[in-house]
Short mmCIF file of C-alpha atoms in Angstrom, two decimals:
data_model
loop_
_atom_site.label_atom_id
_atom_site.label_comp_id
_atom_site.label_asym_id
_atom_site.label_seq_id
_atom_site.Cartn_x
_atom_site.Cartn_y
_atom_site.Cartn_z
CA MET A 1 -89.80 167.99 -149.38
CA LYS A 2 -87.82 168.07 -152.55
CA SER A 3 -85.73 171.11 -153.27
CA PRO A 4 -87.94 173.48 -155.28
CA MET A 5 -87.05 174.04 -158.91
CA LYS A 6 -87.34 177.26 -160.85
CA VAL A 7 -89.71 176.58 -163.71
CA GLY A 8 -91.92 178.44 -166.12
CA LEU A 9 -95.22 179.17 -164.41
CA ALA A 10 -97.22 180.37 -167.37
CA GLY A 11 -100.27 178.50 -166.13
CA LEU A 12 -100.25 180.16 -162.72
CA VAL A 13 -101.93 183.52 -162.48
CA LEU A 14 -102.11 186.47 -160.15
CA THR A 15 -105.47 188.24 -159.91
CA VAL A 16 -105.72 192.02 -159.86
CA VAL A 17 -109.12 193.63 -159.28
CA PHE A 18 -109.93 195.75 -162.31
CA SER A 19 -113.01 197.76 -163.19
CA ALA A 20 -113.65 196.85 -166.82
CA GLY A 21 -116.34 197.73 -169.32
CA ALA A 22 -117.32 196.15 -172.62
CA TYR A 23 -114.22 197.52 -174.37
CA ALA A 24 -111.89 196.16 -171.69
CA ALA A 25 -113.28 192.69 -172.23
CA THR A 26 -111.71 192.61 -175.70
CA ALA A 27 -108.56 194.68 -175.02
CA VAL A 28 -105.24 193.09 -174.06
CA PRO A 29 -104.12 194.59 -170.72
CA LYS A 30 -100.61 195.97 -170.34
CA ILE A 31 -98.47 195.26 -167.28
CA PHE A 32 -96.31 197.97 -165.68
CA VAL A 33 -94.13 197.25 -162.63
CA ASN A 34 -92.23 200.16 -161.05
CA SER A 35 -93.15 202.20 -164.17
CA ASN A 36 -91.56 199.65 -166.54
CA GLN A 37 -93.70 197.73 -169.01
CA VAL A 38 -93.36 193.97 -168.54
CA LYS A 39 -93.48 191.79 -171.63
CA THR A 40 -94.74 188.22 -171.32
CA SER A 41 -95.35 185.40 -173.78
CA THR A 42 -98.61 184.60 -171.99
CA GLN A 43 -101.08 187.42 -172.58
CA PRO A 44 -102.95 188.88 -169.59
CA LYS A 45 -106.69 188.29 -169.73
CA ILE A 46 -109.74 190.09 -168.42
CA ILE A 47 -112.36 187.72 -167.04
CA ASP A 48 -115.52 189.01 -165.35
CA GLY A 49 -113.95 192.38 -164.61
CA SER A 50 -110.71 191.01 -163.13
CA VAL A 51 -107.30 191.02 -164.79
CA TYR A 52 -105.35 187.75 -164.73
CA VAL A 53 -101.59 187.97 -165.36
CA PRO A 54 -98.76 185.37 -165.18
CA ILE A 55 -97.27 185.49 -161.72
CA ARG A 56 -93.78 185.07 -163.19
CA ALA A 57 -94.18 188.32 -165.14
CA ILE A 58 -95.01 190.25 -161.98
CA SER A 59 -92.24 188.58 -159.96
CA GLU A 60 -89.55 189.18 -162.56
CA GLY A 61 -90.76 192.74 -163.05
CA LEU A 62 -90.21 193.32 -159.34
CA GLY A 63 -86.83 191.59 -159.50
CA VAL A 64 -87.84 188.92 -156.99
CA ASP A 65 -87.20 185.18 -156.96
CA ILE A 66 -89.96 182.71 -157.76
CA GLN A 67 -89.81 178.98 -157.04
CA TRP A 68 -92.19 176.09 -157.66
CA ASP A 69 -92.51 173.02 -155.45
CA ASN A 70 -94.13 170.39 -157.65
CA LYS A 71 -94.76 167.97 -154.77
CA SER A 72 -96.85 170.40 -152.71
CA LYS A 73 -98.03 172.39 -155.76
CA THR A 74 -96.87 175.59 -154.06
CA VAL A 75 -95.45 178.80 -155.51
CA TYR A 76 -92.87 180.68 -153.42
CA VAL A 77 -92.47 184.35 -154.35
CA GLU A 78 -89.45 185.91 -152.63
CA SER A 79 -89.86 183.26 -149.95
CA ASP A 80 -87.69 180.51 -148.53
CA PRO A 81 -89.47 177.14 -148.96
CA ASN A 82 -87.50 175.79 -145.99
CA PHE A 83 -88.40 178.70 -143.71
CA LYS A 84 -89.41 177.78 -140.17
CA LEU A 85 -91.07 180.08 -137.69
CA GLU A 86 -88.21 179.74 -135.21
CA ASP A 87 -85.85 181.16 -137.87
CA SER A 88 -87.52 184.55 -137.51
CA SER A 89 -85.29 185.65 -134.67
CA VAL A 90 -83.56 188.58 -133.05
CA GLN A 91 -80.40 187.52 -134.89
CA TYR A 92 -82.07 188.27 -138.23
CA VAL A 93 -83.02 191.77 -137.10
CA SER A 94 -79.48 192.42 -135.87
CA GLU A 95 -77.92 191.20 -139.13
CA ARG A 96 -80.41 193.11 -141.26
CA ASN A 97 -79.76 196.34 -139.40
CA LEU A 98 -76.00 195.81 -139.66
CA ALA A 99 -76.25 195.24 -143.41
CA TYR A 100 -78.45 198.33 -143.86
CA LYS A 101 -75.98 200.48 -141.89
CA TRP A 102 -73.15 199.25 -144.11
CA ILE A 103 -75.14 200.02 -147.25
CA MET A 104 -75.90 203.54 -146.03
CA ALA A 105 -72.24 204.17 -145.17
CA TYR A 106 -71.22 202.87 -148.60
CA ASP A 107 -73.83 205.02 -150.33
CA GLU A 108 -72.64 208.12 -148.47
CA ARG A 109 -68.97 207.38 -149.37
CA ASN A 110 -68.26 207.15 -145.63
CA HIS A 111 -65.03 205.15 -145.63
CA GLN A 112 -64.63 205.01 -141.85
CA GLY A 113 -68.29 204.15 -141.40
CA VAL A 114 -67.81 201.14 -143.67
CA LEU A 115 -64.65 199.99 -141.89
CA ASP A 116 -66.27 200.26 -138.44
CA LEU A 117 -68.82 197.59 -139.39
CA VAL A 118 -66.54 194.93 -140.90
CA THR A 119 -64.10 192.27 -139.69
CA SER A 120 -60.33 192.58 -140.12
CA ASN A 121 -60.43 189.94 -142.89
CA PHE A 122 -63.36 191.59 -144.70
CA THR A 123 -63.67 190.98 -148.45
CA THR A 124 -65.93 192.45 -151.12
CA ASP A 125 -66.31 192.80 -154.86
CA ILE A 126 -68.66 195.80 -154.57
CA TYR A 127 -65.75 198.27 -154.63
CA ASN A 128 -61.97 198.11 -154.84
CA GLU A 129 -59.44 198.64 -152.06
CA SER A 130 -59.14 202.38 -152.69
CA PHE A 131 -62.77 203.08 -151.77
CA PRO A 132 -64.12 205.71 -151.61
CA THR A 133 -61.69 207.58 -153.90
CA GLY A 134 -61.04 204.82 -156.45
CA THR A 135 -62.94 203.69 -159.52
CA TYR A 136 -66.30 202.15 -158.64
CA ASN A 137 -69.99 202.50 -159.38
CA MET A 138 -70.96 206.08 -158.54
CA GLY A 139 -74.68 205.28 -158.42
CA SER A 140 -76.80 206.31 -155.45
CA ILE A 141 -79.01 203.73 -153.74
CA VAL A 142 -82.74 204.49 -153.84
CA ASP A 143 -84.21 201.29 -152.40
CA ILE A 144 -83.04 198.29 -150.34
CA LYS A 145 -84.78 195.17 -149.11
CA ALA A 146 -83.62 192.02 -147.35
CA VAL A 147 -84.92 189.14 -149.48
CA ALA A 148 -83.31 185.92 -148.20
CA ARG A 149 -81.55 184.58 -145.15
CA GLU A 150 -79.34 181.62 -144.33
CA THR A 151 -77.05 180.72 -141.44
CA ASN A 152 -74.72 183.71 -140.92
CA GLY A 153 -75.84 185.15 -144.25
CA LEU A 154 -78.31 187.65 -145.67
CA THR A 155 -79.19 188.63 -149.24
CA VAL A 156 -80.29 192.20 -149.88
CA ARG A 157 -81.83 193.56 -153.09
CA ILE A 158 -80.29 196.92 -154.03
CA VAL A 159 -81.80 199.46 -156.42
CA GLN A 160 -79.32 202.08 -157.66
CA ARG A 161 -79.79 205.26 -159.66
CA VAL A 162 -76.79 205.05 -161.97
CA THR A 163 -75.05 208.23 -163.14
CA ALA A 164 -71.81 206.87 -164.63
CA GLU A 165 -73.36 204.84 -167.45
CA ASP A 166 -75.12 205.97 -170.63
CA ASP A 167 -76.91 202.74 -171.47
CA TYR A 168 -79.23 202.52 -168.48
CA LYS A 169 -80.51 204.59 -165.59
CA VAL A 170 -81.49 202.11 -162.89
CA LYS A 171 -79.71 198.96 -161.77
CA VAL A 172 -81.26 196.26 -159.58
CA GLU A 173 -78.83 193.79 -158.02
CA LYS A 174 -78.59 191.39 -155.09
CA TRP A 175 -75.76 191.56 -152.58
CA ASN A 176 -74.93 188.68 -150.25
CA PHE A 177 -73.71 189.55 -146.74
CA THR A 178 -71.94 187.10 -144.42
CA PHE A 179 -71.38 187.79 -140.74
CA GLU A 180 -68.87 186.84 -138.07
CA GLU A 181 -68.95 187.75 -134.38
CA GLY A 182 -71.35 190.66 -134.80
CA LYS A 183 -69.61 192.22 -137.81
CA ILE A 184 -69.76 191.86 -141.58
CA LYS A 185 -67.24 189.40 -142.99
CA SER A 186 -68.00 189.85 -146.70
CA VAL A 187 -70.28 191.58 -149.18
CA LYS A 188 -70.44 190.03 -152.65
CA ALA A 189 -72.71 190.66 -155.64
CA VAL A 190 -74.87 187.61 -156.37
CA PRO A 191 -73.79 186.30 -159.82
CA ASN A 192 -76.20 187.06 -162.67
CA SER A 193 -78.52 189.01 -160.38
CA ALA A 194 -78.08 192.42 -162.05
CA LYS A 195 -81.06 193.78 -163.95
CA TYR A 196 -81.26 197.11 -165.75
CA LEU A 197 -84.39 199.26 -165.96
CA ASP A 198 -85.38 202.49 -167.68
CA ARG A 199 -87.05 203.72 -164.52
CA TYR A 200 -87.96 202.65 -161.00
CA THR A 201 -90.76 203.97 -158.79
CA VAL A 202 -90.19 203.70 -155.05
CA PHE A 203 -93.66 205.14 -154.37
CA PRO A 204 -95.93 207.54 -156.29
CA GLY A 205 -94.09 210.81 -156.83
CA ALA A 206 -90.62 209.29 -156.38
CA SER A 207 -89.52 207.82 -159.71
CA PHE A 208 -85.94 207.51 -160.92
CA GLY A 209 -84.73 207.04 -164.48
CA ILE A 210 -85.98 208.26 -167.82
#
């Protein structure tokens, strides 16, 4: 199978069940993801009481990757096209839990907790060497999710409530973890993965931002 390419998927739609009356049939629906309105060049449509929206708008609103395999005519939303069942292993669970423990120690400014989980040659661009007393992002993490895996590597989506910046309130970013002999070898921000939101809703009643 050819490597999937990221393309515009304006023609592909995601269906959301929607109870609509006569007025709704002529109105243009609005899309909100995590309490943020999503703008799209392809207008959502109401057809026979169901709302049809571009799947790319929903995916990008959630901050997830979307890929299109033209050969198999398949859309992959936050999924690895090359995933095989045997890849879902105990090793993944171990690496995921290790990454989550590191993130929690980082979020709690627990210097020793961070060091206990990493190799002696550990590298990162998430904070500088003087962590946790030096200059670095003082945001607190409100949501985390493992979104991709490769050999000895894991990508985690981080949602932070930012307090040190005036221009935005919520930052979504992906961090790539690599592992070596049961410890974390590096944590690096995925280039161009940062996205800034006015607000983010983890679940009803728990919203962060303005």
